[in-house]
Short mmCIF file of C-alpha atoms and ligand atoms in Angstrom, two decimals:
data_model
loop_
_atom_site.label_atom_id
_atom_site.label_comp_id
_atom_site.label_asym_id
_atom_site.label_seq_id
_atom_site.Cartn_x
_atom_site.Cartn_y
_atom_site.Cartn_z
CA MET A 29 18.81 12.85 -11.24
CA LYS A 30 17.72 11.95 -7.71
CA HIS A 31 14.03 11.35 -7.07
CA GLU A 32 12.42 13.63 -4.54
CA ILE A 33 10.96 12.31 -1.28
CA ILE A 34 9.54 13.88 1.85
CA ILE A 35 10.56 12.56 5.29
CA ASN A 36 7.99 13.16 8.04
CA ALA A 37 9.99 12.33 11.18
CA LYS A 38 13.52 11.64 12.31
CA GLY A 39 14.13 7.94 12.77
CA HIS A 40 17.01 5.45 12.54
CA LYS A 41 20.26 7.35 11.85
CA GLY A 42 21.72 5.03 9.19
CA THR A 43 18.43 4.91 7.31
CA PHE A 44 18.07 8.69 7.45
CA GLU A 45 21.60 9.03 6.03
CA ARG A 46 20.81 6.65 3.15
CA LEU A 47 17.49 8.39 2.45
CA THR A 48 19.18 11.78 2.25
CA GLN A 49 22.05 10.45 0.09
CA GLU A 50 20.01 8.40 -2.38
CA PHE A 51 17.09 10.78 -2.78
CA SER A 52 16.55 14.50 -2.85
CA ALA A 53 14.94 14.71 0.60
CA ILE A 54 12.71 17.33 2.15
CA ASN A 55 12.88 16.97 5.94
CA LEU A 56 9.38 17.97 7.00
CA PHE A 57 10.21 17.57 10.69
CA GLU A 58 12.86 20.32 10.40
CA ALA A 59 10.66 22.81 8.56
CA LYS A 60 10.05 26.03 10.51
CA ASP A 61 6.78 26.50 8.64
CA ARG A 62 5.32 23.01 7.97
CA ALA A 63 2.40 24.29 5.88
CA ALA A 64 4.72 26.36 3.68
CA ALA A 65 7.10 23.40 3.24
CA LEU A 66 4.22 21.16 2.18
CA LYS A 67 2.90 23.82 -0.22
CA GLU A 68 6.31 24.16 -1.82
CA ALA A 69 6.68 20.35 -2.22
CA ALA A 70 3.08 19.70 -3.31
CA PRO A 71 3.45 20.13 -7.09
CA ARG A 72 6.29 17.57 -7.25
CA VAL A 73 6.60 15.08 -4.37
CA ARG A 74 5.52 11.51 -5.19
CA ALA A 75 6.92 9.65 -2.16
CA LEU A 76 6.77 9.92 1.62
CA ALA A 77 9.21 8.08 3.90
CA SER A 78 7.44 7.71 7.24
CA THR A 79 8.45 6.33 10.63
CA GLY A 80 6.04 4.08 12.47
CA HIS A 81 5.43 6.62 15.24
CA ALA A 82 4.45 9.73 13.24
CA ARG A 83 0.84 10.16 12.16
CA VAL A 84 0.16 10.16 8.41
CA ASP A 85 -3.43 11.34 8.11
CA ALA A 86 -5.73 12.24 5.24
CA ALA A 87 -4.84 15.95 5.61
CA LEU A 88 -1.15 15.21 5.02
CA MET A 89 -1.99 13.06 1.98
CA ASP A 90 -4.32 15.78 0.65
CA ALA A 91 -1.54 18.34 1.05
CA LEU A 92 0.56 16.21 -1.35
CA PRO A 93 -1.67 15.68 -4.42
CA LYS A 94 1.08 13.91 -6.41
CA LEU A 95 1.74 11.37 -3.63
CA GLU A 96 1.99 7.79 -4.95
CA ILE A 97 3.73 5.88 -2.16
CA ILE A 98 4.14 5.98 1.63
CA ALA A 99 7.10 3.78 2.62
CA ASN A 100 6.95 3.10 6.35
CA PHE A 101 9.89 2.29 8.60
CA GLY A 102 8.24 -0.40 10.74
CA VAL A 103 5.77 -3.24 10.17
CA GLY A 104 2.95 -1.62 12.16
CA VAL A 105 1.06 0.93 10.06
CA ASP A 106 -1.54 1.93 12.65
CA GLN A 107 -0.41 5.58 12.43
CA ILE A 108 -1.22 5.70 8.71
CA ASP A 109 -4.80 6.34 7.58
CA LEU A 110 -5.01 3.29 5.30
CA ASP A 111 -8.56 4.07 4.16
CA ALA A 112 -7.48 7.53 2.99
CA ALA A 113 -4.49 5.97 1.19
CA LYS A 114 -6.78 3.42 -0.50
CA ARG A 115 -9.20 6.16 -1.59
CA ARG A 116 -6.34 8.12 -3.10
CA GLY A 117 -4.73 5.01 -4.68
CA ILE A 118 -1.54 5.58 -2.68
CA ILE A 119 0.65 2.51 -2.16
CA VAL A 120 1.65 1.89 1.49
CA THR A 121 4.63 -0.34 2.25
CA ASN A 122 5.98 -1.60 5.58
CA THR A 123 9.01 -3.58 6.76
CA ALA A 124 7.21 -6.92 7.17
CA GLY A 125 9.51 -9.83 7.92
CA ALA A 126 12.70 -7.83 8.49
CA LEU A 127 12.16 -7.70 12.24
CA ASN A 128 10.41 -11.00 13.06
CA ASP A 129 13.35 -12.66 14.81
CA CYS A 130 14.43 -9.61 16.76
CA VAL A 131 10.95 -8.78 18.03
CA ALA A 132 10.38 -12.45 18.91
CA ASP A 133 13.68 -12.49 20.84
CA HIS A 134 12.55 -9.47 22.84
CA ALA A 135 9.10 -10.95 23.44
CA MET A 136 10.72 -14.10 24.81
CA ALA A 137 13.14 -12.01 26.89
CA LEU A 138 10.11 -10.31 28.45
CA VAL A 139 8.62 -13.71 29.29
CA LEU A 140 11.85 -14.75 31.01
CA ASN A 141 12.39 -11.43 32.77
CA THR A 142 8.80 -11.16 33.95
CA LEU A 143 8.40 -14.69 35.31
CA ARG A 144 11.93 -14.85 36.79
CA LYS A 145 11.92 -11.13 37.85
CA ILE A 146 15.48 -10.70 36.57
CA PRO A 147 15.54 -6.84 36.60
CA GLN A 148 14.07 -6.81 40.12
CA THR A 149 16.70 -9.30 41.38
CA GLY A 150 19.45 -7.03 40.02
CA VAL A 151 18.03 -4.03 41.88
CA TYR A 152 17.87 -6.17 45.06
CA LEU A 153 21.53 -7.16 44.71
CA ARG A 154 22.74 -3.61 43.95
CA ALA A 155 20.87 -2.27 46.98
CA GLY A 156 22.87 -4.65 49.21
CA LEU A 157 19.73 -6.56 50.20
CA TRP A 158 21.17 -9.99 49.33
CA ALA A 159 23.69 -9.59 52.15
CA SER A 160 21.31 -7.97 54.64
CA GLN A 161 18.04 -9.83 53.95
CA GLY A 162 19.12 -13.08 52.33
CA ALA A 163 18.04 -14.85 49.15
CA TYR A 164 15.60 -13.19 46.75
CA PRO A 165 12.09 -14.77 46.72
CA LEU A 166 11.57 -17.60 44.21
CA GLY A 167 10.42 -16.97 40.64
CA THR A 168 8.09 -18.88 38.29
CA SER A 169 9.25 -21.58 35.84
CA ILE A 170 8.87 -21.12 32.09
CA GLY A 171 8.94 -24.78 30.95
CA GLY A 172 5.60 -26.57 31.21
CA LYS A 173 3.58 -23.35 31.03
CA THR A 174 1.08 -22.52 28.28
CA LEU A 175 1.73 -19.46 26.13
CA GLY A 176 -1.40 -18.02 24.56
CA ILE A 177 -0.50 -15.96 21.51
CA LEU A 178 -3.03 -13.27 20.62
CA GLY A 179 -2.10 -12.53 16.99
CA LEU A 180 -0.27 -15.54 15.55
CA GLY A 181 1.13 -13.78 12.48
CA ARG A 182 4.71 -13.44 11.24
CA ILE A 183 6.09 -12.37 14.61
CA GLY A 184 3.69 -14.54 16.61
CA GLU A 185 4.96 -17.64 14.80
CA ALA A 186 8.59 -16.66 15.51
CA ILE A 187 7.67 -16.28 19.20
CA ALA A 188 5.97 -19.70 19.17
CA LYS A 189 9.15 -21.33 17.82
CA ARG A 190 11.24 -19.83 20.63
CA ALA A 191 8.68 -20.60 23.35
CA GLN A 192 8.52 -24.26 22.23
CA ALA A 193 12.30 -24.50 22.67
CA PHE A 194 11.74 -23.35 26.27
CA GLY A 195 9.26 -26.19 26.81
CA MET A 196 6.09 -24.11 26.60
CA THR A 197 2.81 -25.31 25.06
CA ILE A 198 1.35 -22.93 22.47
CA ARG A 199 -2.27 -21.88 21.91
CA TYR A 200 -3.49 -18.91 19.88
CA HIS A 201 -6.34 -16.70 18.80
CA ASN A 202 -6.60 -14.86 15.47
CA ARG A 203 -9.81 -13.89 13.71
CA ASN A 204 -8.97 -16.62 11.19
CA LYS A 205 -7.87 -20.14 12.16
CA LYS A 206 -4.52 -21.17 10.65
CA ALA A 207 -3.04 -24.47 9.50
CA VAL A 208 -0.66 -24.71 12.47
CA PRO A 209 -0.13 -27.49 15.03
CA PHE A 210 -1.39 -25.31 17.91
CA ALA A 211 -4.75 -25.32 19.70
CA TYR A 212 -7.08 -22.51 18.57
CA ASP A 213 -9.30 -20.50 20.88
CA ALA A 214 -12.30 -18.68 19.44
CA ASP A 215 -11.77 -15.43 21.36
CA ALA A 216 -9.32 -13.55 23.56
CA VAL A 217 -11.13 -14.40 26.82
CA THR A 218 -11.00 -18.16 26.13
CA LEU A 219 -7.34 -17.90 25.13
CA ALA A 220 -6.51 -16.04 28.36
CA LYS A 221 -8.46 -18.61 30.40
CA ASN A 222 -6.44 -21.45 28.82
CA SER A 223 -3.05 -19.72 29.17
CA ASP A 224 -0.47 -19.10 31.89
CA VAL A 225 1.15 -16.33 29.84
CA LEU A 226 -0.83 -14.19 27.37
CA MET A 227 1.38 -12.79 24.59
CA VAL A 228 -0.17 -9.85 22.70
CA ILE A 229 1.24 -9.39 19.18
CA THR A 230 -1.65 -8.21 17.00
CA PRO A 231 -1.52 -4.99 14.96
CA GLY A 232 -2.74 -1.79 16.64
CA GLY A 233 -5.58 0.38 15.32
CA THR A 234 -9.33 0.46 15.72
CA ASP A 235 -9.93 -3.29 15.14
CA THR A 236 -7.86 -4.26 18.18
CA ASP A 237 -8.50 -1.22 20.40
CA LYS A 238 -8.58 -2.39 24.06
CA LEU A 239 -8.96 -6.01 22.94
CA VAL A 240 -7.25 -6.96 26.21
CA ASN A 241 -9.74 -5.61 28.73
CA ALA A 242 -10.91 -6.48 32.25
CA ALA A 243 -12.76 -9.60 31.03
CA VAL A 244 -9.57 -10.95 29.40
CA LEU A 245 -7.47 -10.19 32.50
CA ASP A 246 -10.08 -11.81 34.76
CA ALA A 247 -9.80 -14.92 32.58
CA LEU A 248 -5.99 -14.80 32.82
CA GLY A 249 -6.36 -14.68 36.59
CA PRO A 250 -4.06 -14.05 39.58
CA GLN A 251 -1.52 -16.70 38.48
CA GLY A 252 -1.40 -15.39 34.89
CA TYR A 253 1.10 -13.10 33.17
CA LEU A 254 0.52 -10.56 30.39
CA ILE A 255 3.18 -9.66 27.81
CA ASN A 256 2.50 -6.84 25.32
CA VAL A 257 4.82 -6.26 22.36
CA ALA A 258 2.03 -5.17 19.99
CA ARG A 259 0.78 -1.63 20.59
CA GLY A 260 -0.29 0.17 23.77
CA SER A 261 -3.75 0.63 22.27
CA VAL A 262 -4.40 -3.14 22.22
CA VAL A 263 -4.63 -3.30 26.03
CA ASP A 264 -6.72 -1.17 28.37
CA GLU A 265 -3.71 0.41 30.09
CA PRO A 266 -5.43 1.84 33.22
CA VAL A 267 -7.08 -1.56 33.76
CA VAL A 268 -3.73 -3.38 33.40
CA LEU A 269 -2.20 -0.98 35.95
CA HIS A 270 -5.08 -1.54 38.36
CA TYR A 271 -4.88 -5.35 37.97
CA LEU A 272 -1.13 -5.26 38.68
CA GLN A 273 -1.60 -3.01 41.72
CA GLU A 274 -4.32 -5.27 43.10
CA LYS A 275 -2.41 -8.45 42.12
CA LYS A 276 -5.39 -9.60 40.08
CA ILE A 277 -2.80 -10.83 37.56
CA ALA A 278 0.62 -12.16 38.60
CA GLY A 279 2.70 -9.82 36.47
CA ALA A 280 3.26 -8.13 33.14
CA GLY A 281 6.05 -7.40 30.66
CA LEU A 282 5.30 -4.31 28.59
CA ASP A 283 7.27 -2.91 25.63
CA VAL A 284 4.54 -0.64 24.29
CA PHE A 285 2.31 2.02 25.86
CA GLU A 286 -0.77 4.04 25.04
CA HIS A 287 0.86 7.51 24.98
CA GLU A 288 4.52 6.82 24.13
CA PRO A 289 7.00 8.03 25.21
CA LYS A 290 4.89 8.85 28.27
CA VAL A 291 4.38 5.92 30.64
CA PRO A 292 2.13 6.27 33.71
CA PRO A 293 4.61 6.64 36.62
CA GLU A 294 2.41 4.42 38.80
CA PHE A 295 3.97 1.47 36.93
CA PHE A 296 7.45 2.41 38.17
CA THR A 297 6.79 1.53 41.80
CA LEU A 298 5.40 -1.93 41.05
CA ASP A 299 7.47 -5.06 41.69
CA ASN A 300 5.41 -7.24 39.32
CA VAL A 301 6.02 -5.46 36.01
CA VAL A 302 8.97 -5.35 33.61
CA LEU A 303 9.03 -2.27 31.36
CA THR A 304 11.01 -1.61 28.18
CA PRO A 305 10.80 1.54 26.00
CA HIS A 306 9.43 0.10 22.70
CA ILE A 307 12.72 -1.53 21.77
CA ALA A 308 11.64 -4.97 20.52
CA SER A 309 13.12 -4.30 17.06
CA GLY A 310 15.91 -2.15 18.48
CA THR A 311 19.19 -3.70 17.33
CA HIS A 312 21.69 -2.24 14.84
CA GLU A 313 21.21 -5.21 12.51
CA THR A 314 17.41 -5.19 12.48
CA ARG A 315 16.94 -1.43 12.23
CA THR A 316 19.40 -1.44 9.29
CA ALA A 317 17.47 -4.28 7.61
CA MET A 318 14.21 -2.37 8.15
CA GLY A 319 15.69 0.76 6.56
CA ASP A 320 17.09 -1.26 3.65
CA LEU A 321 13.61 -2.65 2.95
CA GLN A 322 11.95 0.77 3.24
CA ILE A 323 14.48 2.21 0.77
CA GLU A 324 14.23 -0.79 -1.57
CA ASN A 325 10.47 -0.24 -1.80
CA LEU A 326 11.03 3.41 -2.72
CA HIS A 327 13.62 2.56 -5.41
CA LEU A 328 11.37 -0.18 -6.85
CA HIS A 329 8.45 2.22 -7.09
CA PHE A 330 10.49 4.95 -8.78
CA ALA A 331 11.76 2.29 -11.24
CA GLY A 332 8.14 1.48 -12.12
CA LYS A 333 8.36 -1.99 -10.53
CA PRO A 334 6.08 -3.64 -7.95
CA VAL A 335 7.08 -2.89 -4.35
CA LYS A 336 8.31 -5.75 -2.16
CA THR A 337 6.11 -5.41 0.95
CA PRO A 338 2.83 -3.66 0.11
CA VAL A 339 0.18 -3.18 2.81
CA VAL A 340 -2.36 -1.50 0.50
P1 LIG B 15 0.96 -9.98 10.99
O1 LIG B 15 1.83 -11.00 10.35
O2 LIG B 15 -0.01 -9.23 10.16
O3 LIG B 15 0.21 -10.71 12.19
C1 LIG B 15 -0.82 -10.12 12.90
C2 LIG B 15 -1.72 -11.22 13.45
O4 LIG B 15 -2.72 -10.62 14.28
C3 LIG B 15 -2.42 -12.00 12.36
O5 LIG B 15 -2.25 -13.36 12.60
C4 LIG B 15 -3.88 -11.60 12.49
O6 LIG B 15 -4.72 -12.71 12.16
C5 LIG B 15 -3.98 -11.22 13.96
N1 LIG B 15 -5.03 -10.24 14.20
C6 LIG B 15 -5.25 -9.08 13.53
N2 LIG B 15 -6.33 -8.46 14.03
C7 LIG B 15 -6.81 -9.24 15.01
C8 LIG B 15 -7.92 -9.13 15.88
N3 LIG B 15 -8.77 -8.11 15.81
N4 LIG B 15 -8.11 -10.12 16.78
C9 LIG B 15 -7.26 -11.17 16.85
N5 LIG B 15 -6.20 -11.33 16.04
C10 LIG B 15 -5.98 -10.37 15.13
O7 LIG B 15 1.84 -8.86 11.70
P2 LIG B 15 3.29 -9.01 12.34
O8 LIG B 15 4.31 -8.68 11.33
O9 LIG B 15 3.38 -10.28 13.10
O10 LIG B 15 3.25 -7.73 13.36
C11 LIG B 15 2.25 -7.67 14.34
C12 LIG B 15 2.30 -6.33 15.06
O11 LIG B 15 3.35 -6.31 16.01
C13 LIG B 15 2.56 -5.08 14.23
O12 LIG B 15 1.42 -4.66 13.52
C14 LIG B 15 3.01 -4.09 15.27
O13 LIG B 15 1.91 -3.38 15.80
C15 LIG B 15 3.62 -4.97 16.36
N6 LIG B 15 5.08 -4.78 16.44
C16 LIG B 15 5.64 -4.27 17.55
C17 LIG B 15 7.01 -4.09 17.62
C18 LIG B 15 7.68 -3.53 18.84
O14 LIG B 15 8.72 -2.92 18.69
N7 LIG B 15 7.14 -3.73 20.01
C19 LIG B 15 7.83 -4.43 16.55
C20 LIG B 15 7.23 -4.97 15.43
C21 LIG B 15 5.84 -5.15 15.38
P3 LIG B 15 -6.21 -12.48 11.60
O15 LIG B 15 -6.09 -11.47 10.50
O16 LIG B 15 -6.63 -13.83 11.18
O17 LIG B 15 -7.00 -11.98 12.75
C1 LIG B 16 9.21 0.40 15.90
C2 LIG B 16 7.51 -1.34 15.50
O1 LIG B 16 8.06 1.09 15.65
O2 LIG B 16 7.77 -2.22 13.33
C3 LIG B 16 6.99 -1.85 14.20
O3 LIG B 16 5.76 -1.92 14.06
O4 LIG B 16 6.77 -1.14 16.40
C4 LIG B 16 8.96 -1.10 15.72
O5 LIG B 16 9.78 -1.74 14.87
C5 LIG B 16 10.28 1.05 15.09
O6 LIG B 16 10.83 1.98 15.93
C6 LIG B 16 9.81 1.76 13.84
O7 LIG B 16 9.48 3.10 14.07
#
């Protein structure tokens, strides 16, 4: 007999196929009457498969009184009310570790693309400007620069490894100092002041809301670059836009935004920003590995075993 699960949003295709084959799945996102679908599932459903982008709030948990586990597709669980889950004794799992390398690759790609303006040079070439106006203006070197990592966790450490190979010096700020061979700064402003490139890779949520604000960008300064692969909420987006427009920072590489998939169109006209649509973990291999881990956690729980990657 297949165990029953509820799926709250459509995500990675291969993972969705496995979820619907290996479990008896209720697709909440397809329900014409969501409240009725929840009411029908309430007496039975013990597991929720969530995607990182869909909100899982206390009301949803309360609508499923038998809920024991929320297995998230994604490492970031900022869309899940963890306090409500704790209160209810619901296990929350994420896909920690499965995406470290891929996200770090993308973070490093943003460093390269932002400082060397690679997308902008391609647009210049395609517009015929190389022939009519001559060589594209010079970029900024990567080697020899200091990368300040705000959030030196699993992914932050994978970014540090790559950046070192490019000849960068690493510094970091976390709330807790780590046993790593990198200089520690006591706060985000000091880290930005000591860095040429500020890499943001903390979790989202209330603790980090607008952690990168005007004071941090002032400390980064007009020669400094901001890269955000964390969550849009971690930076003050209107302030970042303003600082780019006024050239109060040299440039930015942004994979995440405050109101995804909406991105303020004012960014599109700027020459000093590289934008990607939240794709840092977006490869076939990594998304499959994330789904495998999400599904493994569900199977382990139904087998009465400890889950592999618990958050709470
Ligand atoms: P992690 O291992 O938990 O690392 C997070 C780091 O951030 C920790 O070192 C933590 O250290 C630090 N941190 C947490 N709160 C902080 C605060 N208020 N101030 C300063 N530092 C703080 O998590 P991870 O697996 O590396 O993932 C990090 C985040 O990346 C995810 O939560 C997600 O939001 C984002 N992400 C984005 C993408 C994408 O597609 N763009 C993909 C994957 C992940 P302390 O606890 O000592 O402060
Ligand atoms: C995407 C991520 O959210 O893991 C995370 O925290 O941000 C990414 O991997 C992915 O699309 C999961 O929904």
